[in-house]
Coordinates of C-alpha atoms in Angstrom, one line a residue:
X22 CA 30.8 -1.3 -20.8
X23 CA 32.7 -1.9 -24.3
X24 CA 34.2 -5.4 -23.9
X25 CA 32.0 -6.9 -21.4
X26 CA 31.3 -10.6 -21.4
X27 CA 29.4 -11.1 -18.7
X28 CA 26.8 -9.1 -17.1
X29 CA 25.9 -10.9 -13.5
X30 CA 23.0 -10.3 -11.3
X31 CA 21.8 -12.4 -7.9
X32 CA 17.9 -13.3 -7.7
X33 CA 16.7 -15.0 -5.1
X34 CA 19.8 -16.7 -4.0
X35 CA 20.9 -17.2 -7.5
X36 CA 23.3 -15.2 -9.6
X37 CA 22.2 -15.2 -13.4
X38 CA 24.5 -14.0 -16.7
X39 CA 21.8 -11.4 -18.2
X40 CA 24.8 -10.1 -21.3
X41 CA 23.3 -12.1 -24.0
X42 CA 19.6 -10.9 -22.6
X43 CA 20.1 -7.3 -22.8
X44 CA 19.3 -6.8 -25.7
X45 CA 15.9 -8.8 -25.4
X46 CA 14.7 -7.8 -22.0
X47 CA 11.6 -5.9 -22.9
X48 CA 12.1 -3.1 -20.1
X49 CA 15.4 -2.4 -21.9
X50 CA 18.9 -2.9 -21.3
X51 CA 19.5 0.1 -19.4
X52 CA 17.5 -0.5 -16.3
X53 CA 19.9 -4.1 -16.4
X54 CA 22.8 -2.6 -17.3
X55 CA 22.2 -0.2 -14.5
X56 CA 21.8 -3.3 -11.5
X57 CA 25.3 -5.1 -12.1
X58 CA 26.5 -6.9 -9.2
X59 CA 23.3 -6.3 -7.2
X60 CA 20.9 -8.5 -5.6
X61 CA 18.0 -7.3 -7.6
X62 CA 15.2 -9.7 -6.3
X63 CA 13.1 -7.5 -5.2
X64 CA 13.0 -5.2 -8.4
X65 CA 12.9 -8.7 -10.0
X66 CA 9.6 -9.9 -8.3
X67 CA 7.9 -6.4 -8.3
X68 CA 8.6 -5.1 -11.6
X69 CA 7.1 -8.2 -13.5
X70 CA 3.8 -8.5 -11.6
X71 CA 1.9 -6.9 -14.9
X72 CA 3.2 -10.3 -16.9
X73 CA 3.3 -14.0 -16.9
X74 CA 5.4 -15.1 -13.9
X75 CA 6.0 -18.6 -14.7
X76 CA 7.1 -17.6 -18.0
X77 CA 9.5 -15.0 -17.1
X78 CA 11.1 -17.2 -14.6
X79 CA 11.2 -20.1 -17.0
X80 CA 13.3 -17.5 -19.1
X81 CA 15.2 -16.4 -16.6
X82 CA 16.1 -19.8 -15.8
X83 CA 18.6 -20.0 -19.2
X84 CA 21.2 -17.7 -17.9
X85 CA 21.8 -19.0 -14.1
X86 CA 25.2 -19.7 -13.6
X87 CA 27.3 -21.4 -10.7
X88 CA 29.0 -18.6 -8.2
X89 CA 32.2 -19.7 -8.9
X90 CA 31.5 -18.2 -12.3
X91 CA 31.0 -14.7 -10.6
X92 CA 33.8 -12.6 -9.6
X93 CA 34.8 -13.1 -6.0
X94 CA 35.4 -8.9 -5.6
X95 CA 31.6 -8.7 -7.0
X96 CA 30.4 -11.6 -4.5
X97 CA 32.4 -9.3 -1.2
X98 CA 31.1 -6.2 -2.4
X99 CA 27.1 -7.3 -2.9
X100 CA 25.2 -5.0 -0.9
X101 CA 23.0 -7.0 1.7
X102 CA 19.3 -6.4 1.2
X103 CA 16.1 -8.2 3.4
X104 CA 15.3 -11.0 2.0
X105 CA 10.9 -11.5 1.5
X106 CA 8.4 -14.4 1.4
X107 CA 6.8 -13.6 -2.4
X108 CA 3.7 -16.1 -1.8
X109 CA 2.0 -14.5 0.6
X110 CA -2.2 -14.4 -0.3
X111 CA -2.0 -10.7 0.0
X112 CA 0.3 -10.3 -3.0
X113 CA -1.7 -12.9 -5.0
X114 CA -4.7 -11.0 -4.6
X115 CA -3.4 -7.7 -5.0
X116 CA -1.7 -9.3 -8.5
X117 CA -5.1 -10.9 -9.3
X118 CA -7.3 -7.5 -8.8
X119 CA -5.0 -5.8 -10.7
X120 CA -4.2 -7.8 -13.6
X121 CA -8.7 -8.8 -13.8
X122 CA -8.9 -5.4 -13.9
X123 CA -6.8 -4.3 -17.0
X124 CA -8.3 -7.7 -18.8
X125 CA -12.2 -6.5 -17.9
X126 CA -11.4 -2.5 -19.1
X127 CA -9.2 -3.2 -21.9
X128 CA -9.8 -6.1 -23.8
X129 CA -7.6 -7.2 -26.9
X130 CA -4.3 -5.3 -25.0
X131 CA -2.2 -7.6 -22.6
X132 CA -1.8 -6.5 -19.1
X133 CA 1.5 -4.8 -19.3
X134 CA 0.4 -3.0 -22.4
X135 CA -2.9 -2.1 -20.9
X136 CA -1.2 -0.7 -17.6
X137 CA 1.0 2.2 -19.7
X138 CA -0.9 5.6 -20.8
X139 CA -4.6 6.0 -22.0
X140 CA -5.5 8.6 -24.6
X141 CA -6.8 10.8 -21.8
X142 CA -3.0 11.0 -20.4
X143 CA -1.9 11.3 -23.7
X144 CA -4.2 14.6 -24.2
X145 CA -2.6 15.5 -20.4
X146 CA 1.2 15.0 -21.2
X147 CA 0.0 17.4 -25.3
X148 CA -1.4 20.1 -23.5
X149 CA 1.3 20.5 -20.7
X150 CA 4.2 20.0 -22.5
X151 CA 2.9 23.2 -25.1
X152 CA 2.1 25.0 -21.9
X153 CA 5.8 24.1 -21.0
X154 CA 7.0 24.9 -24.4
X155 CA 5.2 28.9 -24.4
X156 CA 5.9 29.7 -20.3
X157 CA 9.4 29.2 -21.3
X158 CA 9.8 31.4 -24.0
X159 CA 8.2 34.2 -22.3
X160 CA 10.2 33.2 -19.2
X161 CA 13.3 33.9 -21.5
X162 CA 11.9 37.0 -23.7
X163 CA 10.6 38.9 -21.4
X164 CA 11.2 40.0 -17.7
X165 CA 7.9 39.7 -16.7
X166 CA 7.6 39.3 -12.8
X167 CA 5.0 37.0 -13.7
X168 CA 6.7 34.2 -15.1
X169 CA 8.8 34.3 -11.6
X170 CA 5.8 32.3 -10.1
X171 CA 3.9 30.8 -12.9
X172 CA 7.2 29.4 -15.1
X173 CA 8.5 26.9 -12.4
X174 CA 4.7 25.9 -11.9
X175 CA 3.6 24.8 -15.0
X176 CA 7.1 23.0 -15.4
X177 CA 6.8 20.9 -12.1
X178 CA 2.7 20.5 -13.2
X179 CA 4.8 19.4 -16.6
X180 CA 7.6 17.6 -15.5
X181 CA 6.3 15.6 -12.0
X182 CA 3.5 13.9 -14.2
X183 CA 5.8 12.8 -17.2
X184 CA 9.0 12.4 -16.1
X185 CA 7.7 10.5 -13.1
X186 CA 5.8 8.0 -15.1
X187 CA 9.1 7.9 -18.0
X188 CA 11.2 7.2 -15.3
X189 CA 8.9 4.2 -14.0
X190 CA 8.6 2.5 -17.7
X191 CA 5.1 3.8 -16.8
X192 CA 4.3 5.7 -20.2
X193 CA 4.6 3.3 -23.1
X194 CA 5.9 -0.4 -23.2
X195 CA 8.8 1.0 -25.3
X196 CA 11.9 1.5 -23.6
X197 CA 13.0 3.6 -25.9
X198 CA 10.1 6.0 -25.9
X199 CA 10.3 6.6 -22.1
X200 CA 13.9 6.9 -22.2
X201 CA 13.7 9.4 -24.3
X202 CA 10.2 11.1 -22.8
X203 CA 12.7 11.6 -19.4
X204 CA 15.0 14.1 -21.1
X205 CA 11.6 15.8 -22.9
X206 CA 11.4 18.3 -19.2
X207 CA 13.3 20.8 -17.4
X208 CA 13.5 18.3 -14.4
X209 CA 16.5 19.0 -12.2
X210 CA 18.0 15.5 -11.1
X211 CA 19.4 13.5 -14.0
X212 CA 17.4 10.5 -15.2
X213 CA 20.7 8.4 -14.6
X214 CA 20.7 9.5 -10.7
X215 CA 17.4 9.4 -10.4
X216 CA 17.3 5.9 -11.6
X217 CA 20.0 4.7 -8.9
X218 CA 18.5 7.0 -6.4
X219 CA 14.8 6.4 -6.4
X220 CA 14.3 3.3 -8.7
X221 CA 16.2 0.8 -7.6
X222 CA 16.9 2.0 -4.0
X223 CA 13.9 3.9 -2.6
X224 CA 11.3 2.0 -4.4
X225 CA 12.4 -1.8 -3.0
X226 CA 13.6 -0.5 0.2
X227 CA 11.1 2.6 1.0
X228 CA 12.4 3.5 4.9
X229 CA 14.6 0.8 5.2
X230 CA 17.6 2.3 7.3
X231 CA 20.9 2.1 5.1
X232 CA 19.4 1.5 2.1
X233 CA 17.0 4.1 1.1
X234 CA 18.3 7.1 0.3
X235 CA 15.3 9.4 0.9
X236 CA 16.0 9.1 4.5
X237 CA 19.1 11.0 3.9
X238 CA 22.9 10.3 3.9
X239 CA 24.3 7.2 6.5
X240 CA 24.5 10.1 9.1
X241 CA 20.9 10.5 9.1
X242 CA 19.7 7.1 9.0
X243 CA 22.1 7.1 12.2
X244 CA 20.2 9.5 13.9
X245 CA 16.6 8.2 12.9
X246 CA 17.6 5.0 14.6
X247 CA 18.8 6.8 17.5
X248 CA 15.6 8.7 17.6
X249 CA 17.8 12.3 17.1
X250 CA 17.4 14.7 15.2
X251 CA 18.1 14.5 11.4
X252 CA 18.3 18.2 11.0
X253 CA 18.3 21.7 13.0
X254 CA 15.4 23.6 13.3
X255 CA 17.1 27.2 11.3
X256 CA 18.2 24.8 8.5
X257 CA 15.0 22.9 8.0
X258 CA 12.9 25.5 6.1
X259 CA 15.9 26.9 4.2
X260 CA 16.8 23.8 2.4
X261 CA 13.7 22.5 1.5
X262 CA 12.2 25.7 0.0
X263 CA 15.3 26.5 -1.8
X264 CA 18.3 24.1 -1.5
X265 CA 17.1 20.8 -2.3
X266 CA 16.3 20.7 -6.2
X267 CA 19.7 22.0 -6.2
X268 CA 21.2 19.8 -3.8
X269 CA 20.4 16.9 -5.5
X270 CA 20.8 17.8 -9.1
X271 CA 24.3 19.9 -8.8
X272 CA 25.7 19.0 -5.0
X273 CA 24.8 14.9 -5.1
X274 CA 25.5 14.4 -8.9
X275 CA 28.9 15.6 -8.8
X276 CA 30.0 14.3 -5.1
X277 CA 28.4 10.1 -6.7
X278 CA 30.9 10.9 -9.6
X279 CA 33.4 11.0 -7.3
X280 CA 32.8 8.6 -4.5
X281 CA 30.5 6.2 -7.0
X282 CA 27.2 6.4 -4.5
X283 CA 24.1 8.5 -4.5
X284 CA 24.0 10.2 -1.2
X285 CA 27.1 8.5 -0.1
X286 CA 25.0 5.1 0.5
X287 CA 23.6 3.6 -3.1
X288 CA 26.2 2.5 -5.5
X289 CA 25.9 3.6 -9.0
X290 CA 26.2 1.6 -12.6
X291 CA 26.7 2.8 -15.3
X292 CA 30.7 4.1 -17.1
X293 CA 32.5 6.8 -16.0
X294 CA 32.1 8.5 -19.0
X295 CA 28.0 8.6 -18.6
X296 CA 28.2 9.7 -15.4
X297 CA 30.3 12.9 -16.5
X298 CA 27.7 13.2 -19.3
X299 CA 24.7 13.4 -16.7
X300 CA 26.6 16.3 -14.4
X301 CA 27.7 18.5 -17.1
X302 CA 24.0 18.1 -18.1
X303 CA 22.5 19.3 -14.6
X304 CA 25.1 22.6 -14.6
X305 CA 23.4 22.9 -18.2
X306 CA 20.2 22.8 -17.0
X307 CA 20.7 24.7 -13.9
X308 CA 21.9 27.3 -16.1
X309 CA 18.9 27.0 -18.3
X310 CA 16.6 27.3 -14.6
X311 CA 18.4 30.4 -13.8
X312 CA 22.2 30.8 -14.3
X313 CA 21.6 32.1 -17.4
X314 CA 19.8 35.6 -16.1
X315 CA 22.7 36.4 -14.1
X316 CA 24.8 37.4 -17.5
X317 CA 21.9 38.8 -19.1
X318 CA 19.3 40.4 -16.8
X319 CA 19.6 44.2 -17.2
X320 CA 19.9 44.6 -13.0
X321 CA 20.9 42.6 -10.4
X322 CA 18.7 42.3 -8.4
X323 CA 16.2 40.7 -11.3
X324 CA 19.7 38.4 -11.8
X325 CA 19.1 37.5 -8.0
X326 CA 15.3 37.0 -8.5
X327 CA 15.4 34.5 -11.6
X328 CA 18.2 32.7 -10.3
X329 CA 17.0 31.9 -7.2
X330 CA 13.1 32.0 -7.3
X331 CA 12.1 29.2 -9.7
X332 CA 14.6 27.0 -8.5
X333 CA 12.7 27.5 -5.0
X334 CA 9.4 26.9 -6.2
X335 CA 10.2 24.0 -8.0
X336 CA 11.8 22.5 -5.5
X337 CA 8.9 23.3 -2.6
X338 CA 6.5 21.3 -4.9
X339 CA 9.0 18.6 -5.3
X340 CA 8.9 18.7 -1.1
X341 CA 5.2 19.0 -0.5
X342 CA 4.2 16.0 -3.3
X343 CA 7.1 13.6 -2.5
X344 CA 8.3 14.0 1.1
X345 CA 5.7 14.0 3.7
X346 CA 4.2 10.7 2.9
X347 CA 6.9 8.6 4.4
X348 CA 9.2 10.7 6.0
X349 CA 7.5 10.4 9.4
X350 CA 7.6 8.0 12.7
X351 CA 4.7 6.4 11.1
X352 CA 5.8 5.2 8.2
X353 CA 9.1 3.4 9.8
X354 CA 7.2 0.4 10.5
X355 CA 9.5 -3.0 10.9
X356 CA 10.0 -4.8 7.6
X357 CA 8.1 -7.8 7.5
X358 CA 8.0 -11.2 5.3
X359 CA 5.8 -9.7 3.2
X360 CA 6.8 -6.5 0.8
X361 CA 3.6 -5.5 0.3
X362 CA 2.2 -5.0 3.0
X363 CA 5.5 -3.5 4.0
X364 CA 5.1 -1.3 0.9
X365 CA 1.4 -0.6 1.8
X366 CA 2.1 0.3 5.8
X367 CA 5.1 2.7 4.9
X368 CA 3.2 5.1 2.9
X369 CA 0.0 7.2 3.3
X370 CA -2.0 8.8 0.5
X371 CA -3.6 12.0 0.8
X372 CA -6.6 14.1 -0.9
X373 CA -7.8 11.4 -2.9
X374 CA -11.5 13.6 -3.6
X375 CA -9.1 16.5 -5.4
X376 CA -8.4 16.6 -8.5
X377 CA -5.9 19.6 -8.2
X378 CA -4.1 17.9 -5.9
X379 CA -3.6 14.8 -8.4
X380 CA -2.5 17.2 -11.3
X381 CA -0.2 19.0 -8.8
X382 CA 1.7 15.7 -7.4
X383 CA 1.7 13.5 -10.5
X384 CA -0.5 11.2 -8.7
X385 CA 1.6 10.8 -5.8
X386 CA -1.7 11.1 -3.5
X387 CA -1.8 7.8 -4.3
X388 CA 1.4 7.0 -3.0
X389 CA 0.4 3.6 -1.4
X390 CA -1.0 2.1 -5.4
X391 CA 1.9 3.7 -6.4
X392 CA 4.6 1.6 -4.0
X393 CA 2.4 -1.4 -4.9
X394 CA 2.5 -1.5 -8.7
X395 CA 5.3 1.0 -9.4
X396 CA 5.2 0.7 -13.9
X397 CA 1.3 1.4 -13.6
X398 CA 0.7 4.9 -15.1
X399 CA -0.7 6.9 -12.8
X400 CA -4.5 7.6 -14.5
X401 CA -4.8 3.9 -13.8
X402 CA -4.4 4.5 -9.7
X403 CA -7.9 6.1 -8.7
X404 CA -9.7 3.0 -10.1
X405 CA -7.7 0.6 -8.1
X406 CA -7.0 2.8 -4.9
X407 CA -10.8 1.1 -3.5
X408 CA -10.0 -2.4 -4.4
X409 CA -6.5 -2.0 -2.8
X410 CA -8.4 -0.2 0.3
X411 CA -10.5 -3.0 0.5
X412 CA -7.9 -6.4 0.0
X413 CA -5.7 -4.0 2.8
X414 CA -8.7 -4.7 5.0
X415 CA -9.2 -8.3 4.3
X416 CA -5.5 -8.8 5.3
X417 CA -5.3 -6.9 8.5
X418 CA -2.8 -4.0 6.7
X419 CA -3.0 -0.4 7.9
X420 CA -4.1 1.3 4.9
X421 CA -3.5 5.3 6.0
X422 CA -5.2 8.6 4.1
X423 CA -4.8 12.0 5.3
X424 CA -7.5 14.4 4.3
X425 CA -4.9 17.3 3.0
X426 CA -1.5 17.2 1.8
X427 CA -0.4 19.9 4.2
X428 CA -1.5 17.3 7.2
X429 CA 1.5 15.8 7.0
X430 CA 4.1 18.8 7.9
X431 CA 3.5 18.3 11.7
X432 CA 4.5 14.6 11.9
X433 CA 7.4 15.9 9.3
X434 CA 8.6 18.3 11.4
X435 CA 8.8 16.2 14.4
X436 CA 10.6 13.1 12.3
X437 CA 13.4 15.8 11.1
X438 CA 13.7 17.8 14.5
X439 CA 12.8 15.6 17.3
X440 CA 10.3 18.7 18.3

């Protein structure tokens, strides 16, 4: 905000000036500008695991600050969050596995450097994002019923492998570079929502009732305590296979620029200006999804078919990679001291032997890695899902893999419907 002096965050008890850091914090100083006011411990603890903790902490240390220093509206509004035990002998093993790993494979690069993209994803991200480039242009030059199926595809193929891993800091250890890599797809949400909605929310508080916003609006957490259903039956199928992408980018956006939350539950950062920037984008690129046949198509019912078609594809392989992994009865375990194993019992990966099925989900089959070291670049996951398997073991945690990604529909269903 122009005229800002201070720019105040709580960690671990402690609330901490960050203004004159934000232009030195390595991740950026849009991921801080983006957590005023919050208690952003967890983020704090889990985002930093790749680097040297006493040494971050001892820099940290320069900008506490007493609370009477801290605006007393900012102190009444803080949104409560669980507090966790960070010394437990699963995280340090987990951190030392991980980190001996990226020292034994890649020698000469620290850690954090090691943990973004290899030349292999690099090759990946080239050769999609030219697919992306020539599926559009036919999508727009020609009316080829083909393109119907294969455009929205490709782009989710496209967009769920690098916007994902942008959005994470997971591609390069510039912020710059992945900020700018998360405008580089068609994807539907805005980066700016999708930060407040699935960064800093769903990440540190995966299933936690009034906090994450995956598990709906506060109605819905309502009914999940109540053990109700979330949704009708009719309405289930409807707005999943062609609703959602366009719920959240269009619907959500433009409700948390008036009411300031995603999904009526997770308050947003950021100016009122930037925030009117990021919905006029989505109506762009909603019109650039579809909107944009129904002035030219030459009938309407091929207006109808490209309007509503990708859209729905998109947004099923946005449901089948991202949603059935937690959203069942399983995964609402009770939080416990320790976040990772909390992390690691409220997930479940899935087809680990495919390789498809990694393309197709970004990675997201390994879901449980993922929640664990969210800024690792996903072509790093497969070579630590057995070591995680194995420390999950050592430590009593319930490490869960279905064979298929379709296995998880029926315990879905009943989550959602109570049937």
């Amino acid at each position: 905000l122009l005229g800002r002096v201070n720019m105040f965050v709580k960690i671990e008890g402690s609330w901490y000036d960050l203004e004159p850091f934000l232009d030195k914090h390595p991740g950026g100083r849009k991921i801080l500008e983006g957590v005023e006011g919050r208690d952003v411990t967890v983020l704090y603890k889990t985002l930093h695991i790749t680097g040297d903790e006493e040494k971050i902490d001892s820099m940290r240390n320069k900008f506490k600050v007493p609370d009477s220093k801290v605006p007393q509206k900012m102190k009444d509004d803080l949104l409560e969050v669980p507090s966790f035990d960070w010394n437990t002998p699963f995280r340090k093993d987990l951190k030392d596995m991980m980190q001996n790993y990226f020292i034994k494979n890649y020698p000469g690069l620290s850690v954090r450097a090691a943990s973004k993209v290899n030349t292999e994803r690099t090759l990946f991200y080239s050769i999609t994002f030219l697919l992306h480039l020539v599926i559009w242009y036919y999508h727009y030059t020609s009316w080829n019923p083909w393109t119907l199926l294969l455009c929205p595809f490709i782009e989710w193929i496209y967009s769920v492998n690098l916007f994902h891993d942008a959005t994470h800091g997971a591609v390069t250890t510039s912020p710059l570079g992945n900020h700018i890599l998360q405008y580089a797809t068609y994807f539907l949400i805005s980066p700016s929502m999708w930060f407040t909605q699935h960064i800093i929310s769903h990440h540190p508080f995966t299933n936690i009732l009034g906090l994450d916003p995956d598990l709906g609006r506060p109605e819905a957490h309502e009914s999940i305590r109540q053990k109700k259903p979330v949704w009708g039956k009719g309405f289930l199928v409807t707005f999943w296979a062609i609703g959602y992408q366009s719920f959240l980018g269009l619907v959500l956006s433009f409700e948390a620029l008036v009411t300031n939350k995603w999904n009526d539950l997770s308050p947003l950062g950021g100016t009122f200006q930037g925030k009117v920037a990021h919905v006029f984008g989505r109506f762009v690129m909603h019109f650039l999804w579809g909107g944009w046949a129904l002035f030219f198509a030459p009938t309407w019912t091929l207006a109808l078919l490209y309007a509503v078609v990708p859209v729905s594809i998109f947004g099923l392989c946005f449901f089948l990679s991202t949603q059935l992994t937690h959203m069942n009865d399983g995964a609402l375990n009770p939080v416990c001291a320790d976040w990772y194993k909390y992390q690691a019992e409220s997930a479940e990966n899935f087809n680990l032997s495919s390789t498809f099925v990694t393309i197709f989900t970004g990675g997201l089959n390994y879901q449980i890695e993922h929640h664990l070291f969210p800024t690792l670049n996903h072509c790093h996951l497969a070579h630590l899902q057995p070591m995680v398997q194995k420390l999950c073991a050592k430590h009593n945690v319930d490490y869960k893999v279905r064979d298929t990604m379709l296995g998880g529909l029926p315990a879905y269903y009943h989550f959602i419907t109570r049937n």
